[in-house]
PDB file of C-alpha atoms in Angstrom:
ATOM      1  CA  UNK A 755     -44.301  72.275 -64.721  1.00 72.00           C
ATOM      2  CA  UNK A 756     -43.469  69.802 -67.282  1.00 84.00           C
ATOM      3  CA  UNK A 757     -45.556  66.552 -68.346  1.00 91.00           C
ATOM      4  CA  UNK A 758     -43.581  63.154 -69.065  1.00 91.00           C
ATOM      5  CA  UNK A 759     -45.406  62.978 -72.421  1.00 92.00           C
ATOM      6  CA  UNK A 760     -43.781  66.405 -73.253  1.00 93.00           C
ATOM      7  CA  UNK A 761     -40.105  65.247 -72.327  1.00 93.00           C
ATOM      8  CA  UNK A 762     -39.159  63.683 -75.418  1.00 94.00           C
ATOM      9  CA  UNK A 763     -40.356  66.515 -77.469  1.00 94.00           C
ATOM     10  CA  UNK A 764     -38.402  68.700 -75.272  1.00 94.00           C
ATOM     11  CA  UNK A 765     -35.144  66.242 -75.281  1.00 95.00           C
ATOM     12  CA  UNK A 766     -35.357  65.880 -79.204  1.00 96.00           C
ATOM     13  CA  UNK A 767     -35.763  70.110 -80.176  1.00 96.00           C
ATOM     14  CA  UNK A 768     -32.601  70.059 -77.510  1.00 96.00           C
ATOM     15  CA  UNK A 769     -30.524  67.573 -79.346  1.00 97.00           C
ATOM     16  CA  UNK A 770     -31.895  68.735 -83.465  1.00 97.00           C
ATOM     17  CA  UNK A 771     -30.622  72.895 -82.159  1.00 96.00           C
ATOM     18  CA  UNK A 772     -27.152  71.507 -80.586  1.00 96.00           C
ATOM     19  CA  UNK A 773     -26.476  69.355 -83.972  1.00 96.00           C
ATOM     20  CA  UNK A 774     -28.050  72.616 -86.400  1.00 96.00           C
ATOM     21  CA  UNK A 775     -25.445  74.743 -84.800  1.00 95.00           C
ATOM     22  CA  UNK A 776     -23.084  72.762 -84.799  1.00 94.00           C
ATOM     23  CA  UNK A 777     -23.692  71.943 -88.132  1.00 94.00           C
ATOM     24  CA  UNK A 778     -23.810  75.981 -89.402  1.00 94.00           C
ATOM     25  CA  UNK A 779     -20.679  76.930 -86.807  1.00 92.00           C
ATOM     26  CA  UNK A 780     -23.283  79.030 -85.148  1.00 94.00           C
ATOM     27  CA  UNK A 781     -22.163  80.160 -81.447  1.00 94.00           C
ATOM     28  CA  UNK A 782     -24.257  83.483 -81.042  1.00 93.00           C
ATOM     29  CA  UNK A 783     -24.152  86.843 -83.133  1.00 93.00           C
ATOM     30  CA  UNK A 784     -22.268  88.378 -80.389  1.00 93.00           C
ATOM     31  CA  UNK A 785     -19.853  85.878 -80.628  1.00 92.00           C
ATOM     32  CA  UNK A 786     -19.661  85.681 -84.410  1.00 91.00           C
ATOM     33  CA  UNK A 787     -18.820  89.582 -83.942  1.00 92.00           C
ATOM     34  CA  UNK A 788     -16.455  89.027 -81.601  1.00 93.00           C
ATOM     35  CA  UNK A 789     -14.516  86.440 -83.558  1.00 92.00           C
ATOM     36  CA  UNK A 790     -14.009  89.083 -85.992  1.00 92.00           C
ATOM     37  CA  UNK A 791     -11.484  91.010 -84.397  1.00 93.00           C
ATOM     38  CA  UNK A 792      -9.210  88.321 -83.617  1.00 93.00           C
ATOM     39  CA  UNK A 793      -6.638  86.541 -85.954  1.00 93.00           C
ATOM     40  CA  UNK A 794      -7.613  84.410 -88.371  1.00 93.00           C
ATOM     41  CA  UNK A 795      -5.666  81.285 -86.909  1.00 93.00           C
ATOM     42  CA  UNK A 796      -6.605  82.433 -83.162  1.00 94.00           C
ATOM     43  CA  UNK A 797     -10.400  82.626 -84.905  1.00 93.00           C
ATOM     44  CA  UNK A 798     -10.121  79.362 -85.924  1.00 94.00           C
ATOM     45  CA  UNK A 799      -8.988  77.589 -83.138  1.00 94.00           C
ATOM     46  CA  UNK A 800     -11.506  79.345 -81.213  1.00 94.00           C
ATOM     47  CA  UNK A 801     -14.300  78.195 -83.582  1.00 93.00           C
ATOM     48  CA  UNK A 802     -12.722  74.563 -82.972  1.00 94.00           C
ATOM     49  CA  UNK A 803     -13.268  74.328 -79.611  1.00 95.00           C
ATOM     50  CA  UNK A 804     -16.498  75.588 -79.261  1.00 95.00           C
ATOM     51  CA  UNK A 805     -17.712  72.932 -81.962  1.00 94.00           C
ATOM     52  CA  UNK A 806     -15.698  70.561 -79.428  1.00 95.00           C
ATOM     53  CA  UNK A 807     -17.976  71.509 -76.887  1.00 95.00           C
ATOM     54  CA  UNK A 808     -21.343  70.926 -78.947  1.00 96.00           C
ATOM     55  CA  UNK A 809     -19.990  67.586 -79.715  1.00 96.00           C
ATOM     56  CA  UNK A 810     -19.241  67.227 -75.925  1.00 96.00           C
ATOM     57  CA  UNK A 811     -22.682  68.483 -74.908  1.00 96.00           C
ATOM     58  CA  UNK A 812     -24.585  66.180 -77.738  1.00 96.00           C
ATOM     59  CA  UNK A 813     -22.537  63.094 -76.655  1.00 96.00           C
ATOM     60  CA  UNK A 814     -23.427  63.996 -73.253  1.00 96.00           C
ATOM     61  CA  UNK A 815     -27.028  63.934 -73.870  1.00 96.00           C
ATOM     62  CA  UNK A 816     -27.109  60.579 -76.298  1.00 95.00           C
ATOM     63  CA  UNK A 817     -25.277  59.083 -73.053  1.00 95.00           C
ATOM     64  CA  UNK A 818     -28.271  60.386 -70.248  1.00 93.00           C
ATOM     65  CA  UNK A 819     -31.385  60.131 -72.126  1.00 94.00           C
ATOM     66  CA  UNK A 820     -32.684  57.105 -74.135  1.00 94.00           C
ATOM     67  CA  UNK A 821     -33.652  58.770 -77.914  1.00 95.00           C
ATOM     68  CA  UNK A 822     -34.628  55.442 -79.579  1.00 93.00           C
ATOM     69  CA  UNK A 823     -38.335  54.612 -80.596  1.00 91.00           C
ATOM     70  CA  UNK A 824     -38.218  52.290 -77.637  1.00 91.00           C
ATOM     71  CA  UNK A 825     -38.536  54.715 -75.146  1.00 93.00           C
ATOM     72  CA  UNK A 826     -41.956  55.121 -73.605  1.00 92.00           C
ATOM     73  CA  UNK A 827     -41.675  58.709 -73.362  1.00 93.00           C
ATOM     74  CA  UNK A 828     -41.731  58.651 -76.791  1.00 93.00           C
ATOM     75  CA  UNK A 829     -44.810  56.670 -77.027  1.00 93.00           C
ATOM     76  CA  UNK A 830     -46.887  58.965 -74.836  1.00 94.00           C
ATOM     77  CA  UNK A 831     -46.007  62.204 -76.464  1.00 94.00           C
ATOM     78  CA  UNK A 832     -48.768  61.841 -78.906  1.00 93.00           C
ATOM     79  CA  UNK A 833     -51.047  62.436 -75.705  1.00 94.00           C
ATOM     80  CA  UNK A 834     -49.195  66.171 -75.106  1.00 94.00           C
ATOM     81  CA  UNK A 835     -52.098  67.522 -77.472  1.00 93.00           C
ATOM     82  CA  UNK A 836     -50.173  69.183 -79.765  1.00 92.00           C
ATOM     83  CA  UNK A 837     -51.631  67.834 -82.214  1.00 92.00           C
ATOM     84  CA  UNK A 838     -54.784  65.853 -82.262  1.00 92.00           C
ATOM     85  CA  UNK A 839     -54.460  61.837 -81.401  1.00 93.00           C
ATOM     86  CA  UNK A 840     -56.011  58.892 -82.144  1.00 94.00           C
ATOM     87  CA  UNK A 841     -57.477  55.407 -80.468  1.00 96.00           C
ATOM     88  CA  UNK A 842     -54.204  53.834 -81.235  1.00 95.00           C
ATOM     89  CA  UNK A 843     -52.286  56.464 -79.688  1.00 94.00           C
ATOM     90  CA  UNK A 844     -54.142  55.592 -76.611  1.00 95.00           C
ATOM     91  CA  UNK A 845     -53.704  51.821 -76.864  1.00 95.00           C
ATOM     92  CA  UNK A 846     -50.099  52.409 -76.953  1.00 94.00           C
ATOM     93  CA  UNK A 847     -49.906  54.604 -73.736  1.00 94.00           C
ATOM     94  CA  UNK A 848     -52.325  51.914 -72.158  1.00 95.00           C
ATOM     95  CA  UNK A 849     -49.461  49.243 -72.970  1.00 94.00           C
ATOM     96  CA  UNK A 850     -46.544  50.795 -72.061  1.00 93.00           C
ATOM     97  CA  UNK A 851     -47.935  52.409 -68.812  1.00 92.00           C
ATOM     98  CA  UNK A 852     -48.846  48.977 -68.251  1.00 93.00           C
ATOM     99  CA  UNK A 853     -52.725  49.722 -67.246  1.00 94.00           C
ATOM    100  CA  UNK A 854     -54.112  47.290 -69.525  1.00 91.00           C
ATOM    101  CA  UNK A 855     -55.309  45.217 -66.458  1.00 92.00           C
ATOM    102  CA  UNK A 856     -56.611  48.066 -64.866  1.00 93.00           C
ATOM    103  CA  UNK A 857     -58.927  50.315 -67.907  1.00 95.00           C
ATOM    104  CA  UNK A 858     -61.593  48.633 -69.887  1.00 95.00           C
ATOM    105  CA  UNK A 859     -60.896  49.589 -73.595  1.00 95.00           C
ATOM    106  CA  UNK A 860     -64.313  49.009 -74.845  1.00 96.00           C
ATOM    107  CA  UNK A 861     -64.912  51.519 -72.684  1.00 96.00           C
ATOM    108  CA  UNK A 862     -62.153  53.654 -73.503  1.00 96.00           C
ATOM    109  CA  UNK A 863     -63.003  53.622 -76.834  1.00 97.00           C
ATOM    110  CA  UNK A 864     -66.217  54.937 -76.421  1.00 96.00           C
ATOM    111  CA  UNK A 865     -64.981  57.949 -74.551  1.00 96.00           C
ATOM    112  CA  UNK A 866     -62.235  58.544 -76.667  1.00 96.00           C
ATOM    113  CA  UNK A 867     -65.478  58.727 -79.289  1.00 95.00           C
ATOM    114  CA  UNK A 868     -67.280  61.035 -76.928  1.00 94.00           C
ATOM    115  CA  UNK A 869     -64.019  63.628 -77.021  1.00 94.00           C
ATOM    116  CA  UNK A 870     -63.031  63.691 -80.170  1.00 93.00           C
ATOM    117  CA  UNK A 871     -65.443  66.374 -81.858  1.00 93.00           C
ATOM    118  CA  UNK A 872     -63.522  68.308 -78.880  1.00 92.00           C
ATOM    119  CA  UNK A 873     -60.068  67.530 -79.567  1.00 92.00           C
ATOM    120  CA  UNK A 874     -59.426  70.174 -82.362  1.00 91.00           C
ATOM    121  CA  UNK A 875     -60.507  73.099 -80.165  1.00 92.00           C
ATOM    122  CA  UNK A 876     -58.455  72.070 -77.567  1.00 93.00           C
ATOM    123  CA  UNK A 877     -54.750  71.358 -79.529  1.00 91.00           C
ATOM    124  CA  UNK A 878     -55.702  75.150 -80.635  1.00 91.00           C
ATOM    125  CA  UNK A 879     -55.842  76.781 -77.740  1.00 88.00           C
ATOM    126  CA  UNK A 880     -52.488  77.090 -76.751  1.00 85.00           C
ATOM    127  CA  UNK A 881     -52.415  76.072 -73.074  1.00 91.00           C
ATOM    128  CA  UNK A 882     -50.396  74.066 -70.760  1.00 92.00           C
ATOM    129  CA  UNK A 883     -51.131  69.830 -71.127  1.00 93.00           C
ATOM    130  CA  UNK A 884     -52.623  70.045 -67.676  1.00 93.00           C
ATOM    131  CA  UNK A 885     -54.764  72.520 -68.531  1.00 94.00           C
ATOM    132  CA  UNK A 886     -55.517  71.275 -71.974  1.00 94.00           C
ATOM    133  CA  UNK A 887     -56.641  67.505 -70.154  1.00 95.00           C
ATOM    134  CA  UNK A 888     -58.610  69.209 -67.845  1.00 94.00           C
ATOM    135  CA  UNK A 889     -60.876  70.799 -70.561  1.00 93.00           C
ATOM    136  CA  UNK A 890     -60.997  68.174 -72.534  1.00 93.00           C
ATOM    137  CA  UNK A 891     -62.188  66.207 -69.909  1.00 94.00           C
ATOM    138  CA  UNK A 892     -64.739  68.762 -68.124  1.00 91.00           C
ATOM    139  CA  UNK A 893     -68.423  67.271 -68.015  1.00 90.00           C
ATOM    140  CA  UNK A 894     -67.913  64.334 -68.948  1.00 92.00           C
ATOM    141  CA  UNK A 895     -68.609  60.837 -67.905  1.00 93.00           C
ATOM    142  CA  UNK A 896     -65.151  59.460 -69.104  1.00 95.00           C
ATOM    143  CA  UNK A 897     -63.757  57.458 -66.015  1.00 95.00           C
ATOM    144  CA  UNK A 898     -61.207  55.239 -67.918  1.00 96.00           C
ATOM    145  CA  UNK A 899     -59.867  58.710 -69.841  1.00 95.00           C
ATOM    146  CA  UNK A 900     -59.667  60.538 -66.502  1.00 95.00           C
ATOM    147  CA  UNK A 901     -57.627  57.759 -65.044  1.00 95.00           C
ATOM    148  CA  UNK A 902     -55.248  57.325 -67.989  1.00 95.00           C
ATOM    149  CA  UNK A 903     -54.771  61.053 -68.010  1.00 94.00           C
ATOM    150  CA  UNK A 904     -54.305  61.231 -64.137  1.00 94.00           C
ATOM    151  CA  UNK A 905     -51.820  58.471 -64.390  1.00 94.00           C
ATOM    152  CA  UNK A 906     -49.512  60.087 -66.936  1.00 92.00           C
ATOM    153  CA  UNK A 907     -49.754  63.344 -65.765  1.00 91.00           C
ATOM    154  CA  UNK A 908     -48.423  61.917 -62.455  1.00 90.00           C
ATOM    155  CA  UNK A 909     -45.419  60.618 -63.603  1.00 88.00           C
ATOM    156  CA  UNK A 910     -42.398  62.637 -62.233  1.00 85.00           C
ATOM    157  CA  UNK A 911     -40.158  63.833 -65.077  1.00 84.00           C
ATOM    158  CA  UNK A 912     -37.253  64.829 -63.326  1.00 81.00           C
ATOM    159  CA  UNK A 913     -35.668  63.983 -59.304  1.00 81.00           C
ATOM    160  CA  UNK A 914     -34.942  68.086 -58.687  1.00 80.00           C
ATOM    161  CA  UNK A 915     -37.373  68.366 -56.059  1.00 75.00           C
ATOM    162  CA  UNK A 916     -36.063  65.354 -54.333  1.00 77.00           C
ATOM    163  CA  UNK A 917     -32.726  66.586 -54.911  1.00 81.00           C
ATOM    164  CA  UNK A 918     -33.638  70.118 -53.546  1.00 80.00           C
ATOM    165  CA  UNK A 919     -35.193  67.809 -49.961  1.00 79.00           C
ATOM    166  CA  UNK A 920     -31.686  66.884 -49.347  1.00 78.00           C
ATOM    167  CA  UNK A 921     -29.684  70.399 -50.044  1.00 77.00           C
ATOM    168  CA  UNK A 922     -31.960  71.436 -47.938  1.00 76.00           C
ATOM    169  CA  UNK A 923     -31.760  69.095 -44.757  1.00 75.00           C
ATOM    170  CA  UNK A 924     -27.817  69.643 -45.219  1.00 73.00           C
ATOM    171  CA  UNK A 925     -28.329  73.079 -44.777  1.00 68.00           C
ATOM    172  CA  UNK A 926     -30.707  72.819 -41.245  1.00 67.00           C
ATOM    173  CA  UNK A 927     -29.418  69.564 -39.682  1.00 64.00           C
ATOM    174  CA  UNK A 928     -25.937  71.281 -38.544  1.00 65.00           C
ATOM    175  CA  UNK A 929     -24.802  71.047 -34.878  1.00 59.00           C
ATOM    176  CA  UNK A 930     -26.151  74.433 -34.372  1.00 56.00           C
ATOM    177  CA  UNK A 931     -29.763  73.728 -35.661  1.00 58.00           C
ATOM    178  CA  UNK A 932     -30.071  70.971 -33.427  1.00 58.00           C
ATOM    179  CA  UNK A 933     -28.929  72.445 -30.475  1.00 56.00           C
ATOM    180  CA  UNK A 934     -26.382  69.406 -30.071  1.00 53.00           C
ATOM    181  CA  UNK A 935     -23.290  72.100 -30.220  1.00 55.00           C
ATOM    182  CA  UNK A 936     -24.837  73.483 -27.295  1.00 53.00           C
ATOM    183  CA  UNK A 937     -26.262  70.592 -24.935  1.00 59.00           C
ATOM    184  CA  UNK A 938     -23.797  68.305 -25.730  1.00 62.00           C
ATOM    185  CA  UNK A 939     -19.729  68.662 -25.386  1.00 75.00           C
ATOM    186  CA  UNK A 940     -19.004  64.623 -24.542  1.00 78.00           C
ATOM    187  CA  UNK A 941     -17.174  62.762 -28.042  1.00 82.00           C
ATOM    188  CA  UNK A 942     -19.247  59.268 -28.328  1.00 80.00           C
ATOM    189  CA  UNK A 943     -16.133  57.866 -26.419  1.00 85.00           C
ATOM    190  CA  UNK A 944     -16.492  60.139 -23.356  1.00 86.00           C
ATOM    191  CA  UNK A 945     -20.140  59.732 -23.193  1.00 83.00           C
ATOM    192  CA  UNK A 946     -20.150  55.926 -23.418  1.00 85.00           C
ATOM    193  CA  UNK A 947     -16.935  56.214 -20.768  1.00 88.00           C
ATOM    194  CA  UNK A 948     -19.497  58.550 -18.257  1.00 87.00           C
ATOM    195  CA  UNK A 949     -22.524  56.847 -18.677  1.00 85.00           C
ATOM    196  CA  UNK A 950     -21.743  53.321 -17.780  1.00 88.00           C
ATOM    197  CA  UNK A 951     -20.446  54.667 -14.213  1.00 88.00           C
ATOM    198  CA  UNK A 952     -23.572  56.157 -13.573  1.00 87.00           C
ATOM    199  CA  UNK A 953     -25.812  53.141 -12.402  1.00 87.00           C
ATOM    200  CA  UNK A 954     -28.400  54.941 -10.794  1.00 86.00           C
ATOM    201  CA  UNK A 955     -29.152  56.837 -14.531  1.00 83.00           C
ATOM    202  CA  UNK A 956     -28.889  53.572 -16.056  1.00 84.00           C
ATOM    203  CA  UNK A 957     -31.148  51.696 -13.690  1.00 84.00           C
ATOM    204  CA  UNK A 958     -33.625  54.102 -13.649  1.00 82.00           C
ATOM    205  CA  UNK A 959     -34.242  54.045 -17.924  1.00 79.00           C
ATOM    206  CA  UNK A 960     -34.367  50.448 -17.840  1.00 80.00           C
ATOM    207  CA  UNK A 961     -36.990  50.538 -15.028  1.00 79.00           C
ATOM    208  CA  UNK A 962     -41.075  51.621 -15.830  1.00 75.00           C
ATOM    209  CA  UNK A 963     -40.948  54.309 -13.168  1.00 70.00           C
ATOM    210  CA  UNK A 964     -40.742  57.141 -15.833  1.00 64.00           C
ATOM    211  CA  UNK A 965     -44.347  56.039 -16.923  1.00 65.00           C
ATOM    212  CA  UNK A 966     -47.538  56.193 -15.101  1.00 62.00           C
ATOM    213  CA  UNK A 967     -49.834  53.350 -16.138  1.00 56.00           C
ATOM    214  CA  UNK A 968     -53.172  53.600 -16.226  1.00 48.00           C
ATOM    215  CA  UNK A 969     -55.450  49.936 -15.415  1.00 51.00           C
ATOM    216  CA  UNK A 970     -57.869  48.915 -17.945  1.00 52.00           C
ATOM    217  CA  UNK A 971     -60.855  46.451 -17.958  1.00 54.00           C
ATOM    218  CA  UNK A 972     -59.323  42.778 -18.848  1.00 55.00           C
ATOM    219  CA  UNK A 973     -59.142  42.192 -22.624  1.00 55.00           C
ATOM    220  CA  UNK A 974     -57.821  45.593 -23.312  1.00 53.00           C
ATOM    221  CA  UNK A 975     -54.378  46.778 -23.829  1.00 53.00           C
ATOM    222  CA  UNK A 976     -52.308  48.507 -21.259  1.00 49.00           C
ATOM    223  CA  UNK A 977     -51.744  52.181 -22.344  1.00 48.00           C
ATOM    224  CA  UNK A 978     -49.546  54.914 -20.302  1.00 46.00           C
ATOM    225  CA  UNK A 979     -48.732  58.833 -20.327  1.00 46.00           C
ATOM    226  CA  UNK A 980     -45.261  59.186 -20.483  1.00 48.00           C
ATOM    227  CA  UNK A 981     -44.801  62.199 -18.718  1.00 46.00           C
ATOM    228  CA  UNK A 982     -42.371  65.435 -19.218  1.00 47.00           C
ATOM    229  CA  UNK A 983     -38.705  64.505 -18.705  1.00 42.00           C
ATOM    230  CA  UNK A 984     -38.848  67.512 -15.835  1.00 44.00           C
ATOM    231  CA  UNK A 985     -41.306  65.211 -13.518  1.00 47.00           C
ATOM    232  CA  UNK A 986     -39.272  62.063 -13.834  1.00 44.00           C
ATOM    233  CA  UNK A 987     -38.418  60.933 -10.058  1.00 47.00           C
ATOM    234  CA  UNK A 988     -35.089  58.234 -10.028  1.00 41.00           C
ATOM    235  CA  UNK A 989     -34.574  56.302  -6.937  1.00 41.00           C
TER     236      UNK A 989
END
């Protein structure tokens, strides 16, 4: 349910916790009571590695996600209405979502005018960006606002649900699913071996005889039924 112009907000309060803890040796109160009842030395290995592993996790990060004020997500979180924005804030989403050709700013400018008095009300009321952008936006005549909005909001922030496409054709596309454990017990080998004895089978899908064409008046195309596999007659 996340926005692109809320990832780097997100990202960041990730990566400023990991380093905080990090910083304070913080790993959890039930861990910190825990700790207590072992050894001092077995404590303090124990408190080692678990640093070791925020330092893993915040290298990890630095390595995946761009934090530098070069990143566009960064650019377009002003527009997560969190806290009011401004004209330039808009201009600079414009740029780097590279609409520029495609918005009139004039224009823009003038309905960022016409929302503004609204803007306020709208950081305050506490719900989701979607939601926030659609109120903000609600009857008004703001076409160049509605498009930049649209535009961002469309902008996939993660590859999951792809992702989650493909576990789940790996799950039904199985020999079983597609009945080919069933219908089909020749290797590619056998069936190539079979098939190219059987001349009358391979005349006969060559050949036009498995369709029925239908004549049409000169200057049109040629269309046919191609019937069920059960009425198919080979000579």
């Amino acid at each position: 349910d996340g926005t692109v112009c809320e990832l780097y907000d997100m990202m960041f309060t990730l990566k400023t916790k990991l380093q905080q803890r990090q910083s304070d040796g913080f790993f959890g109160a039930q861990t910190g009571v825990l700790l207590q009842q072992f050894p001092d030395r077995q404590a303090a290995v124990l408190r080692e590695d678990m640093c070791n592993f925020y330092q893993s996790s915040l290298t990890y990060l630095e390595q995946r996600y761009d934090f530098s004020d070069s990143n566009y997500q960064k650019k377009v979180a002003s527009l997560a209405l969190k806290s009011p924005f401004n004209f330039s804030h808009l201009c600079e989403a414009v740029e780097v979502l590279q609409l520029s050709k495609k918005l009139d700013m004039d224009a823009l400018y003038d309905e960022y005018c016409v929302i503004l008095p609204h803007q306020q009300a709208i950081v305050q009321s506490g719900a989701p960006v979607v939601e926030k952008w659609a109120t903000l936006l609600k009857h008004t005549h703001t076409p160049n606002m509605t498009a930049l909005a649209s535009f961002l909001l469309s902008v996939p922030i993660t590859n999951a649900s792809v992702e989650r496409v493909f576990s789940l054709m790996t799950g039904c596309w199985t020999d079983t699913r597609n009945r080919c454990s069933s219908n089909f017990t020749f290797s590619c080998k056998d069936f190539y071996t079979y098939v190219v004895k059987e001349k009358v089978l391979l005349n006969a899908v060559r050949s036009n005889k498995k369709y029925k064409f239908k004549k049409k008046p000169e200057g049109k195309k040629t269309s046919y039924v191609r019937p069920h596999l059960s009425k198919m007659k080979f000579d």
